[in-house]
Amino acid sequence: MTIIGYARVSTTDQHLDLQENALRAAGCDLIRSEKRSGTTTAGREELRTVLDFLRAGDVLMVTRIDRLARSIGDLQDIVRTVRARGASLKATEQPIDTSTAAGKCFLDMLGVFAEFETNLRKERQLEGIADAKARGVYQGRKASIDAAKVKALKAEGMGASAIAKTLKIGRASVYRALED
C-alpha cells in the first residue's frame, strides 16, 4: 500500500509548503504538487499522473477536498477513478475516507460546498464588475488584437483564415475585429 499525496494551489503567488508538510506528516510516501485552478481537471498533469499511478490498496491523500476539485462533477469523476483502481481517498483536515460509508457521504457534502463557494466567488466578482462599470471605473482589459491591422489585411484582399494565421489569432477574433 502506497500513500500518495496531492497538493494544489490556484495561483503562482500561493505556496504549497503547508500542504506538502501536512501530507508528509500524514505519512505520504510520495507527494505530487501543482499550481493550477481547481475549477477543472483539464491541464492538471500532476493529478493525472497520480490517478494513473494508483494501484489497489493505495491511498490518495489531500489536505482538503477543495484542493482536489472545485466542481462536484470533477470530484465525482476523480473519486470514481480512485475507486476503479481499488484505491481510497483520504483528507488530513477533514473526516474523509472513501473506504467507509460515512466518509463517502461527507465527501459528497464537502464537494457540494466547494462548488458552492466557487459559484459565490464568481457571483461576487460579476457584481463587483457590474458596479465598477456603472460607476464608469471598469474599462475591461486592453484589446490584444490590433483591429486596424485586421482591417488593413482584409482590405488587401486577404481572407479571414489567412489573416488569423498571419496575426496568430483565432478566426472568430478576426470576425469580431471586422464587425467593429
PDB file of N, CA and C in Angstrom, residues 67-156:
ATOM      1  N   ARG A  67      -8.845  21.093  -2.524  1.00  0.00           N
ATOM      2  CA  ARG A  67      -7.545  21.038  -3.200  1.00  0.00           C
ATOM      3  C   ARG A  67      -7.598  20.067  -4.370  1.00  0.00           C
ATOM      4  N   LEU A  68      -8.549  19.154  -4.324  1.00  0.00           N
ATOM      5  CA  LEU A  68      -8.696  18.135  -5.358  1.00  0.00           C
ATOM      6  C   LEU A  68      -9.604  18.624  -6.490  1.00  0.00           C
ATOM      7  N   ALA A  69     -10.731  19.239  -6.131  1.00  0.00           N
ATOM      8  CA  ALA A  69     -11.681  19.709  -7.147  1.00  0.00           C
ATOM      9  C   ALA A  69     -12.589  20.779  -6.563  1.00  0.00           C
ATOM     10  N   ARG A  70     -13.017  21.697  -7.417  1.00  0.00           N
ATOM     11  CA  ARG A  70     -13.950  22.750  -7.030  1.00  0.00           C
ATOM     12  C   ARG A  70     -15.308  22.547  -7.681  1.00  0.00           C
ATOM     13  N   SER A  71     -15.465  21.431  -8.374  1.00  0.00           N
ATOM     14  CA  SER A  71     -16.734  21.121  -9.017  1.00  0.00           C
ATOM     15  C   SER A  71     -17.148  19.719  -8.582  1.00  0.00           C
ATOM     16  N   ILE A  72     -18.409  19.575  -8.234  1.00  0.00           N
ATOM     17  CA  ILE A  72     -18.889  18.278  -7.760  1.00  0.00           C
ATOM     18  C   ILE A  72     -18.755  17.220  -8.856  1.00  0.00           C
ATOM     19  N   GLY A  73     -18.947  17.628 -10.115  1.00  0.00           N
ATOM     20  CA  GLY A  73     -18.798  16.677 -11.226  1.00  0.00           C
ATOM     21  C   GLY A  73     -17.372  16.165 -11.335  1.00  0.00           C
ATOM     22  N   ASP A  74     -16.396  17.092 -11.284  1.00  0.00           N
ATOM     23  CA  ASP A  74     -14.985  16.686 -11.347  1.00  0.00           C
ATOM     24  C   ASP A  74     -14.623  15.824 -10.144  1.00  0.00           C
ATOM     25  N   LEU A  75     -15.100  16.211  -8.961  1.00  0.00           N
ATOM     26  CA  LEU A  75     -14.801  15.439  -7.752  1.00  0.00           C
ATOM     27  C   LEU A  75     -15.339  14.015  -7.887  1.00  0.00           C
ATOM     28  N   GLN A  76     -16.554  13.884  -8.369  1.00  0.00           N
ATOM     29  CA  GLN A  76     -17.137  12.551  -8.524  1.00  0.00           C
ATOM     30  C   GLN A  76     -16.370  11.732  -9.562  1.00  0.00           C
ATOM     31  N   ASP A  77     -15.922  12.382 -10.643  1.00  0.00           N
ATOM     32  CA  ASP A  77     -15.115  11.672 -11.646  1.00  0.00           C
ATOM     33  C   ASP A  77     -13.810  11.175 -11.035  1.00  0.00           C
ATOM     34  N   ILE A  78     -13.170  12.030 -10.232  1.00  0.00           N
ATOM     35  CA  ILE A  78     -11.907  11.649  -9.590  1.00  0.00           C
ATOM     36  C   ILE A  78     -12.136  10.485  -8.637  1.00  0.00           C
ATOM     37  N   VAL A  79     -13.196  10.580  -7.829  1.00  0.00           N
ATOM     38  CA  VAL A  79     -13.498   9.510  -6.869  1.00  0.00           C
ATOM     39  C   VAL A  79     -13.800   8.203  -7.598  1.00  0.00           C
ATOM     40  N   ARG A  80     -14.527   8.275  -8.702  1.00  0.00           N
ATOM     41  CA  ARG A  80     -14.802   7.054  -9.490  1.00  0.00           C
ATOM     42  C   ARG A  80     -13.506   6.436  -9.999  1.00  0.00           C
ATOM     43  N   THR A  81     -12.589   7.280 -10.450  1.00  0.00           N
ATOM     44  CA  THR A  81     -11.299   6.779 -10.940  1.00  0.00           C
ATOM     45  C   THR A  81     -10.526   6.108  -9.804  1.00  0.00           C
ATOM     46  N   VAL A  82     -10.516   6.757  -8.649  1.00  0.00           N
ATOM     47  CA  VAL A  82      -9.810   6.205  -7.480  1.00  0.00           C
ATOM     48  C   VAL A  82     -10.407   4.844  -7.122  1.00  0.00           C
ATOM     49  N   ARG A  83     -11.724   4.778  -7.038  1.00  0.00           N
ATOM     50  CA  ARG A  83     -12.408   3.512  -6.697  1.00  0.00           C
ATOM     51  C   ARG A  83     -12.144   2.436  -7.753  1.00  0.00           C
ATOM     52  N   ALA A  84     -12.193   2.817  -9.028  1.00  0.00           N
ATOM     53  CA  ALA A  84     -11.982   1.846 -10.115  1.00  0.00           C
ATOM     54  C   ALA A  84     -10.600   1.229 -10.027  1.00  0.00           C
ATOM     55  N   ARG A  85      -9.655   1.960  -9.478  1.00  0.00           N
ATOM     56  CA  ARG A  85      -8.293   1.444  -9.323  1.00  0.00           C
ATOM     57  C   ARG A  85      -8.122   0.654  -8.024  1.00  0.00           C
ATOM     58  N   GLY A  86      -9.198   0.561  -7.232  1.00  0.00           N
ATOM     59  CA  GLY A  86      -9.130  -0.191  -5.978  1.00  0.00           C
ATOM     60  C   GLY A  86      -8.450   0.575  -4.865  1.00  0.00           C
ATOM     61  N   ALA A  87      -8.341   1.877  -5.023  1.00  0.00           N
ATOM     62  CA  ALA A  87      -7.693   2.732  -4.020  1.00  0.00           C
ATOM     63  C   ALA A  87      -8.765   3.491  -3.238  1.00  0.00           C
ATOM     64  N   SER A  88      -8.317   4.272  -2.260  1.00  0.00           N
ATOM     65  CA  SER A  88      -9.253   5.088  -1.495  1.00  0.00           C
ATOM     66  C   SER A  88      -8.714   6.510  -1.394  1.00  0.00           C
ATOM     67  N   LEU A  89      -9.583   7.408  -0.969  1.00  0.00           N
ATOM     68  CA  LEU A  89      -9.259   8.828  -0.855  1.00  0.00           C
ATOM     69  C   LEU A  89      -9.402   9.233   0.593  1.00  0.00           C
ATOM     70  N   LYS A  90      -8.406   9.960   1.115  1.00  0.00           N
ATOM     71  CA  LYS A  90      -8.464  10.476   2.482  1.00  0.00           C
ATOM     72  C   LYS A  90      -8.004  11.922   2.485  1.00  0.00           C
ATOM     73  N   ALA A  91      -8.438  12.666   3.507  1.00  0.00           N
ATOM     74  CA  ALA A  91      -8.025  14.058   3.674  1.00  0.00           C
ATOM     75  C   ALA A  91      -7.487  14.234   5.082  1.00  0.00           C
ATOM     76  N   THR A  92      -6.431  15.031   5.209  1.00  0.00           N
ATOM     77  CA  THR A  92      -5.808  15.222   6.528  1.00  0.00           C
ATOM     78  C   THR A  92      -6.629  16.130   7.433  1.00  0.00           C
ATOM     79  N   GLU A  93      -7.345  17.106   6.860  1.00  0.00           N
ATOM     80  CA  GLU A  93      -8.061  18.095   7.664  1.00  0.00           C
ATOM     81  C   GLU A  93      -9.562  17.866   7.727  1.00  0.00           C
ATOM     82  N   GLN A  94     -10.055  16.832   7.063  1.00  0.00           N
ATOM     83  CA  GLN A  94     -11.486  16.556   7.033  1.00  0.00           C
ATOM     84  C   GLN A  94     -11.700  15.062   7.236  1.00  0.00           C
ATOM     85  N   PRO A  95     -12.806  14.692   7.877  1.00  0.00           N
ATOM     86  CA  PRO A  95     -13.049  13.266   8.147  1.00  0.00           C
ATOM     87  C   PRO A  95     -13.530  12.509   6.917  1.00  0.00           C
ATOM     88  N   ILE A  96     -12.640  12.445   5.934  1.00  0.00           N
ATOM     89  CA  ILE A  96     -12.996  11.783   4.689  1.00  0.00           C
ATOM     90  C   ILE A  96     -12.144  10.541   4.514  1.00  0.00           C
ATOM     91  N   ASP A  97     -12.823   9.459   4.266  1.00  0.00           N
ATOM     92  CA  ASP A  97     -12.174   8.186   3.981  1.00  0.00           C
ATOM     93  C   ASP A  97     -13.167   7.421   3.116  1.00  0.00           C
ATOM     94  N   THR A  98     -12.911   7.345   1.830  1.00  0.00           N
ATOM     95  CA  THR A  98     -13.884   6.728   0.924  1.00  0.00           C
ATOM     96  C   THR A  98     -14.009   5.220   1.103  1.00  0.00           C
ATOM     97  N   SER A  99     -13.266   4.674   2.051  1.00  0.00           N
ATOM     98  CA  SER A  99     -13.434   3.243   2.318  1.00  0.00           C
ATOM     99  C   SER A  99     -14.580   3.010   3.301  1.00  0.00           C
ATOM    100  N   THR A 100     -15.196   4.117   3.811  1.00  0.00           N
ATOM    101  CA  THR A 100     -16.339   3.984   4.730  1.00  0.00           C
ATOM    102  C   THR A 100     -17.550   4.714   4.158  1.00  0.00           C
ATOM    103  N   ALA A 101     -18.753   4.268   4.530  1.00  0.00           N
ATOM    104  CA  ALA A 101     -19.992   4.903   4.057  1.00  0.00           C
ATOM    105  C   ALA A 101     -20.082   6.344   4.551  1.00  0.00           C
ATOM    106  N   ALA A 102     -19.737   6.586   5.811  1.00  0.00           N
ATOM    107  CA  ALA A 102     -19.796   7.942   6.366  1.00  0.00           C
ATOM    108  C   ALA A 102     -18.794   8.856   5.654  1.00  0.00           C
ATOM    109  N   GLY A 103     -17.636   8.322   5.352  1.00  0.00           N
ATOM    110  CA  GLY A 103     -16.623   9.109   4.649  1.00  0.00           C
ATOM    111  C   GLY A 103     -17.074   9.492   3.258  1.00  0.00           C
ATOM    112  N   LYS A 104     -17.736   8.563   2.552  1.00  0.00           N
ATOM    113  CA  LYS A 104     -18.259   8.850   1.212  1.00  0.00           C
ATOM    114  C   LYS A 104     -19.328   9.938   1.279  1.00  0.00           C
ATOM    115  N   CYS A 105     -20.206   9.846   2.263  1.00  0.00           N
ATOM    116  CA  CYS A 105     -21.282  10.825   2.424  1.00  0.00           C
ATOM    117  C   CYS A 105     -20.697  12.210   2.692  1.00  0.00           C
ATOM    118  N   PHE A 106     -19.750  12.279   3.600  1.00  0.00           N
ATOM    119  CA  PHE A 106     -19.144  13.561   3.950  1.00  0.00           C
ATOM    120  C   PHE A 106     -18.386  14.139   2.761  1.00  0.00           C
ATOM    121  N   LEU A 107     -17.762  13.285   1.987  1.00  0.00           N
ATOM    122  CA  LEU A 107     -17.050  13.718   0.792  1.00  0.00           C
ATOM    123  C   LEU A 107     -18.002  14.429  -0.172  1.00  0.00           C
ATOM    124  N   ASP A 108     -19.158  13.828  -0.420  1.00  0.00           N
ATOM    125  CA  ASP A 108     -20.124  14.439  -1.332  1.00  0.00           C
ATOM    126  C   ASP A 108     -20.616  15.782  -0.804  1.00  0.00           C
ATOM    127  N   MET A 109     -20.860  15.862   0.493  1.00  0.00           N
ATOM    128  CA  MET A 109     -21.313  17.138   1.064  1.00  0.00           C
ATOM    129  C   MET A 109     -20.241  18.220   0.915  1.00  0.00           C
ATOM    130  N   LEU A 110     -19.000  17.877   1.193  1.00  0.00           N
ATOM    131  CA  LEU A 110     -17.922  18.860   1.056  1.00  0.00           C
ATOM    132  C   LEU A 110     -17.722  19.272  -0.392  1.00  0.00           C
ATOM    133  N   GLY A 111     -17.897  18.345  -1.308  1.00  0.00           N
ATOM    134  CA  GLY A 111     -17.795  18.671  -2.728  1.00  0.00           C
ATOM    135  C   GLY A 111     -18.836  19.691  -3.149  1.00  0.00           C
ATOM    136  N   VAL A 112     -20.052  19.532  -2.643  1.00  0.00           N
ATOM    137  CA  VAL A 112     -21.121  20.493  -2.942  1.00  0.00           C
ATOM    138  C   VAL A 112     -20.745  21.866  -2.397  1.00  0.00           C
ATOM    139  N   PHE A 113     -20.204  21.916  -1.185  1.00  0.00           N
ATOM    140  CA  PHE A 113     -19.826  23.209  -0.594  1.00  0.00           C
ATOM    141  C   PHE A 113     -18.649  23.845  -1.328  1.00  0.00           C
ATOM    142  N   ALA A 114     -17.711  23.048  -1.811  1.00  0.00           N
ATOM    143  CA  ALA A 114     -16.581  23.601  -2.565  1.00  0.00           C
ATOM    144  C   ALA A 114     -17.076  24.249  -3.854  1.00  0.00           C
ATOM    145  N   GLU A 115     -18.002  23.580  -4.542  1.00  0.00           N
ATOM    146  CA  GLU A 115     -18.558  24.146  -5.762  1.00  0.00           C
ATOM    147  C   GLU A 115     -19.389  25.390  -5.456  1.00  0.00           C
ATOM    148  N   PHE A 116     -20.154  25.346  -4.367  1.00  0.00           N
ATOM    149  CA  PHE A 116     -20.960  26.488  -3.940  1.00  0.00           C
ATOM    150  C   PHE A 116     -20.078  27.700  -3.662  1.00  0.00           C
ATOM    151  N   GLU A 117     -18.973  27.477  -2.986  1.00  0.00           N
ATOM    152  CA  GLU A 117     -18.031  28.561  -2.681  1.00  0.00           C
ATOM    153  C   GLU A 117     -17.477  29.186  -3.968  1.00  0.00           C
ATOM    154  N   THR A 118     -17.136  28.359  -4.934  1.00  0.00           N
ATOM    155  CA  THR A 118     -16.640  28.852  -6.218  1.00  0.00           C
ATOM    156  C   THR A 118     -17.701  29.685  -6.929  1.00  0.00           C
ATOM    157  N   ASN A 119     -18.942  29.200  -6.909  1.00  0.00           N
ATOM    158  CA  ASN A 119     -20.027  29.937  -7.553  1.00  0.00           C
ATOM    159  C   ASN A 119     -20.290  31.266  -6.866  1.00  0.00           C
ATOM    160  N   LEU A 120     -20.222  31.291  -5.532  1.00  0.00           N
ATOM    161  CA  LEU A 120     -20.392  32.554  -4.798  1.00  0.00           C
ATOM    162  C   LEU A 120     -19.298  33.547  -5.167  1.00  0.00           C
ATOM    163  N   ARG A 121     -18.075  33.055  -5.270  1.00  0.00           N
ATOM    164  CA  ARG A 121     -16.949  33.924  -5.624  1.00  0.00           C
ATOM    165  C   ARG A 121     -17.167  34.531  -7.010  1.00  0.00           C
ATOM    166  N   LYS A 122     -17.624  33.724  -7.949  1.00  0.00           N
ATOM    167  CA  LYS A 122     -17.900  34.214  -9.306  1.00  0.00           C
ATOM    168  C   LYS A 122     -18.999  35.272  -9.290  1.00  0.00           C
ATOM    169  N   GLU A 123     -20.074  35.014  -8.519  1.00  0.00           N
ATOM    170  CA  GLU A 123     -21.171  35.979  -8.423  1.00  0.00           C
ATOM    171  C   GLU A 123     -20.678  37.306  -7.853  1.00  0.00           C
ATOM    172  N   ARG A 124     -19.889  37.244  -6.780  1.00  0.00           N
ATOM    173  CA  ARG A 124     -19.357  38.479  -6.177  1.00  0.00           C
ATOM    174  C   ARG A 124     -18.474  39.221  -7.163  1.00  0.00           C
ATOM    175  N   GLN A 125     -17.674  38.496  -7.926  1.00  0.00           N
ATOM    176  CA  GLN A 125     -16.808  39.122  -8.913  1.00  0.00           C
ATOM    177  C   GLN A 125     -17.642  39.822  -9.987  1.00  0.00           C
ATOM    178  N   LEU A 126     -18.674  39.146 -10.494  1.00  0.00           N
ATOM    179  CA  LEU A 126     -19.526  39.748 -11.513  1.00  0.00           C
ATOM    180  C   LEU A 126     -20.277  40.964 -10.973  1.00  0.00           C
ATOM    181  N   GLU A 127     -20.723  40.893  -9.705  1.00  0.00           N
ATOM    182  CA  GLU A 127     -21.390  42.042  -9.090  1.00  0.00           C
ATOM    183  C   GLU A 127     -20.433  43.220  -8.984  1.00  0.00           C
ATOM    184  N   GLY A 128     -19.198  42.938  -8.592  1.00  0.00           N
ATOM    185  CA  GLY A 128     -18.184  43.986  -8.483  1.00  0.00           C
ATOM    186  C   GLY A 128     -17.885  44.626  -9.833  1.00  0.00           C
ATOM    187  N   ILE A 129     -17.793  43.817 -10.868  1.00  0.00           N
ATOM    188  CA  ILE A 129     -17.535  44.335 -12.216  1.00  0.00           C
ATOM    189  C   ILE A 129     -18.709  45.192 -12.679  1.00  0.00           C
ATOM    190  N   ALA A 130     -19.941  44.709 -12.449  1.00  0.00           N
ATOM    191  CA  ALA A 130     -21.135  45.468 -12.852  1.00  0.00           C
ATOM    192  C   ALA A 130     -21.176  46.807 -12.130  1.00  0.00           C
ATOM    193  N   ASP A 131     -20.846  46.810 -10.843  1.00  0.00           N
ATOM    194  CA  ASP A 131     -20.830  48.046 -10.071  1.00  0.00           C
ATOM    195  C   ASP A 131     -19.764  49.005 -10.611  1.00  0.00           C
ATOM    196  N   ALA A 132     -18.586  48.477 -10.884  1.00  0.00           N
ATOM    197  CA  ALA A 132     -17.500  49.315 -11.404  1.00  0.00           C
ATOM    198  C   ALA A 132     -17.868  49.888 -12.774  1.00  0.00           C
ATOM    199  N   LYS A 133     -18.525  49.094 -13.606  1.00  0.00           N
ATOM    200  CA  LYS A 133     -18.961  49.583 -14.920  1.00  0.00           C
ATOM    201  C   LYS A 133     -19.988  50.699 -14.755  1.00  0.00           C
ATOM    202  N   ALA A 134     -20.931  50.511 -13.822  1.00  0.00           N
ATOM    203  CA  ALA A 134     -21.972  51.517 -13.586  1.00  0.00           C
ATOM    204  C   ALA A 134     -21.363  52.838 -13.118  1.00  0.00           C
ATOM    205  N   ARG A 135     -20.268  52.759 -12.381  1.00  0.00           N
ATOM    206  CA  ARG A 135     -19.596  53.971 -11.900  1.00  0.00           C
ATOM    207  C   ARG A 135     -18.594  54.507 -12.918  1.00  0.00           C
ATOM    208  N   GLY A 136     -18.433  53.780 -14.038  1.00  0.00           N
ATOM    209  CA  GLY A 136     -17.522  54.225 -15.085  1.00  0.00           C
ATOM    210  C   GLY A 136     -16.059  53.995 -14.775  1.00  0.00           C
ATOM    211  N   VAL A 137     -15.783  53.130 -13.812  1.00  0.00           N
ATOM    212  CA  VAL A 137     -14.403  52.870 -13.409  1.00  0.00           C
ATOM    213  C   VAL A 137     -13.807  51.681 -14.146  1.00  0.00           C
ATOM    214  N   TYR A 138     -14.639  50.727 -14.499  1.00  0.00           N
ATOM    215  CA  TYR A 138     -14.169  49.493 -15.123  1.00  0.00           C
ATOM    216  C   TYR A 138     -14.131  49.657 -16.633  1.00  0.00           C
ATOM    217  N   GLN A 139     -12.992  49.432 -17.204  1.00  0.00           N
ATOM    218  CA  GLN A 139     -12.847  49.549 -18.644  1.00  0.00           C
ATOM    219  C   GLN A 139     -12.589  48.201 -19.310  1.00  0.00           C
ATOM    220  N   GLY A 140     -12.364  47.176 -18.534  1.00  0.00           N
ATOM    221  CA  GLY A 140     -12.005  45.876 -19.098  1.00  0.00           C
ATOM    222  C   GLY A 140     -10.531  45.876 -19.468  1.00  0.00           C
ATOM    223  N   ARG A 141     -10.061  44.765 -19.984  1.00  0.00           N
ATOM    224  CA  ARG A 141      -8.648  44.724 -20.360  1.00  0.00           C
ATOM    225  C   ARG A 141      -8.455  45.351 -21.727  1.00  0.00           C
ATOM    226  N   LYS A 142      -7.253  45.790 -21.985  1.00  0.00           N
ATOM    227  CA  LYS A 142      -6.940  46.402 -23.269  1.00  0.00           C
ATOM    228  C   LYS A 142      -7.006  45.349 -24.369  1.00  0.00           C
ATOM    229  N   ALA A 143      -7.416  45.775 -25.541  1.00  0.00           N
ATOM    230  CA  ALA A 143      -7.522  44.863 -26.671  1.00  0.00           C
ATOM    231  C   ALA A 143      -6.147  44.285 -26.998  1.00  0.00           C
ATOM    232  N   SER A 144      -6.103  42.991 -27.206  1.00  0.00           N
ATOM    233  CA  SER A 144      -4.829  42.346 -27.531  1.00  0.00           C
ATOM    234  C   SER A 144      -4.677  42.179 -29.041  1.00  0.00           C
ATOM    235  N   ILE A 145      -5.716  42.520 -29.782  1.00  0.00           N
ATOM    236  CA  ILE A 145      -5.696  42.391 -31.237  1.00  0.00           C
ATOM    237  C   ILE A 145      -5.798  43.779 -31.851  1.00  0.00           C
ATOM    238  N   ASP A 146      -4.939  44.040 -32.767  1.00  0.00           N
ATOM    239  CA  ASP A 146      -4.940  45.331 -33.456  1.00  0.00           C
ATOM    240  C   ASP A 146      -5.973  45.268 -34.588  1.00  0.00           C
ATOM    241  N   ALA A 147      -7.155  45.839 -34.338  1.00  0.00           N
ATOM    242  CA  ALA A 147      -8.250  45.807 -35.307  1.00  0.00           C
ATOM    243  C   ALA A 147      -7.854  46.502 -36.610  1.00  0.00           C
ATOM    244  N   ALA A 148      -7.027  47.523 -36.527  1.00  0.00           N
ATOM    245  CA  ALA A 148      -6.594  48.248 -37.730  1.00  0.00           C
ATOM    246  C   ALA A 148      -5.791  47.324 -38.652  1.00  0.00           C
ATOM    247  N   LYS A 149      -4.928  46.474 -38.058  1.00  0.00           N
ATOM    248  CA  LYS A 149      -4.147  45.524 -38.864  1.00  0.00           C
ATOM    249  C   LYS A 149      -5.071  44.519 -39.552  1.00  0.00           C
ATOM    250  N   VAL A 150      -6.066  44.042 -38.775  1.00  0.00           N
ATOM    251  CA  VAL A 150      -7.013  43.071 -39.325  1.00  0.00           C
ATOM    252  C   VAL A 150      -7.736  43.686 -40.522  1.00  0.00           C
ATOM    253  N   LYS A 151      -8.219  44.919 -40.339  1.00  0.00           N
ATOM    254  CA  LYS A 151      -8.965  45.592 -41.418  1.00  0.00           C
ATOM    255  C   LYS A 151      -8.062  45.896 -42.626  1.00  0.00           C
ATOM    256  N   ALA A 152      -6.819  46.242 -42.359  1.00  0.00           N
ATOM    257  CA  ALA A 152      -5.880  46.530 -43.453  1.00  0.00           C
ATOM    258  C   ALA A 152      -5.613  45.268 -44.272  1.00  0.00           C
ATOM    259  N   LEU A 153      -5.425  44.143 -43.594  1.00  0.00           N
ATOM    260  CA  LEU A 153      -5.189  42.885 -44.305  1.00  0.00           C
ATOM    261  C   LEU A 153      -6.427  42.474 -45.102  1.00  0.00           C
ATOM    262  N   LYS A 154      -7.591  42.723 -44.544  1.00  0.00           N
ATOM    263  CA  LYS A 154      -8.836  42.405 -45.249  1.00  0.00           C
ATOM    264  C   LYS A 154      -8.955  43.291 -46.491  1.00  0.00           C
ATOM    265  N   ALA A 155      -8.580  44.555 -46.352  1.00  0.00           N
ATOM    266  CA  ALA A 155      -8.641  45.497 -47.479  1.00  0.00           C
ATOM    267  C   ALA A 155      -7.683  45.080 -48.600  1.00  0.00           C
ATOM    268  N   GLU A 156      -6.609  44.393 -48.233  1.00  0.00           N
ATOM    269  CA  GLU A 156      -5.650  43.896 -49.230  1.00  0.00           C
ATOM    270  C   GLU A 156      -6.176  42.647 -49.933  1.00  0.00           C
TER     271      GLU A 156
END
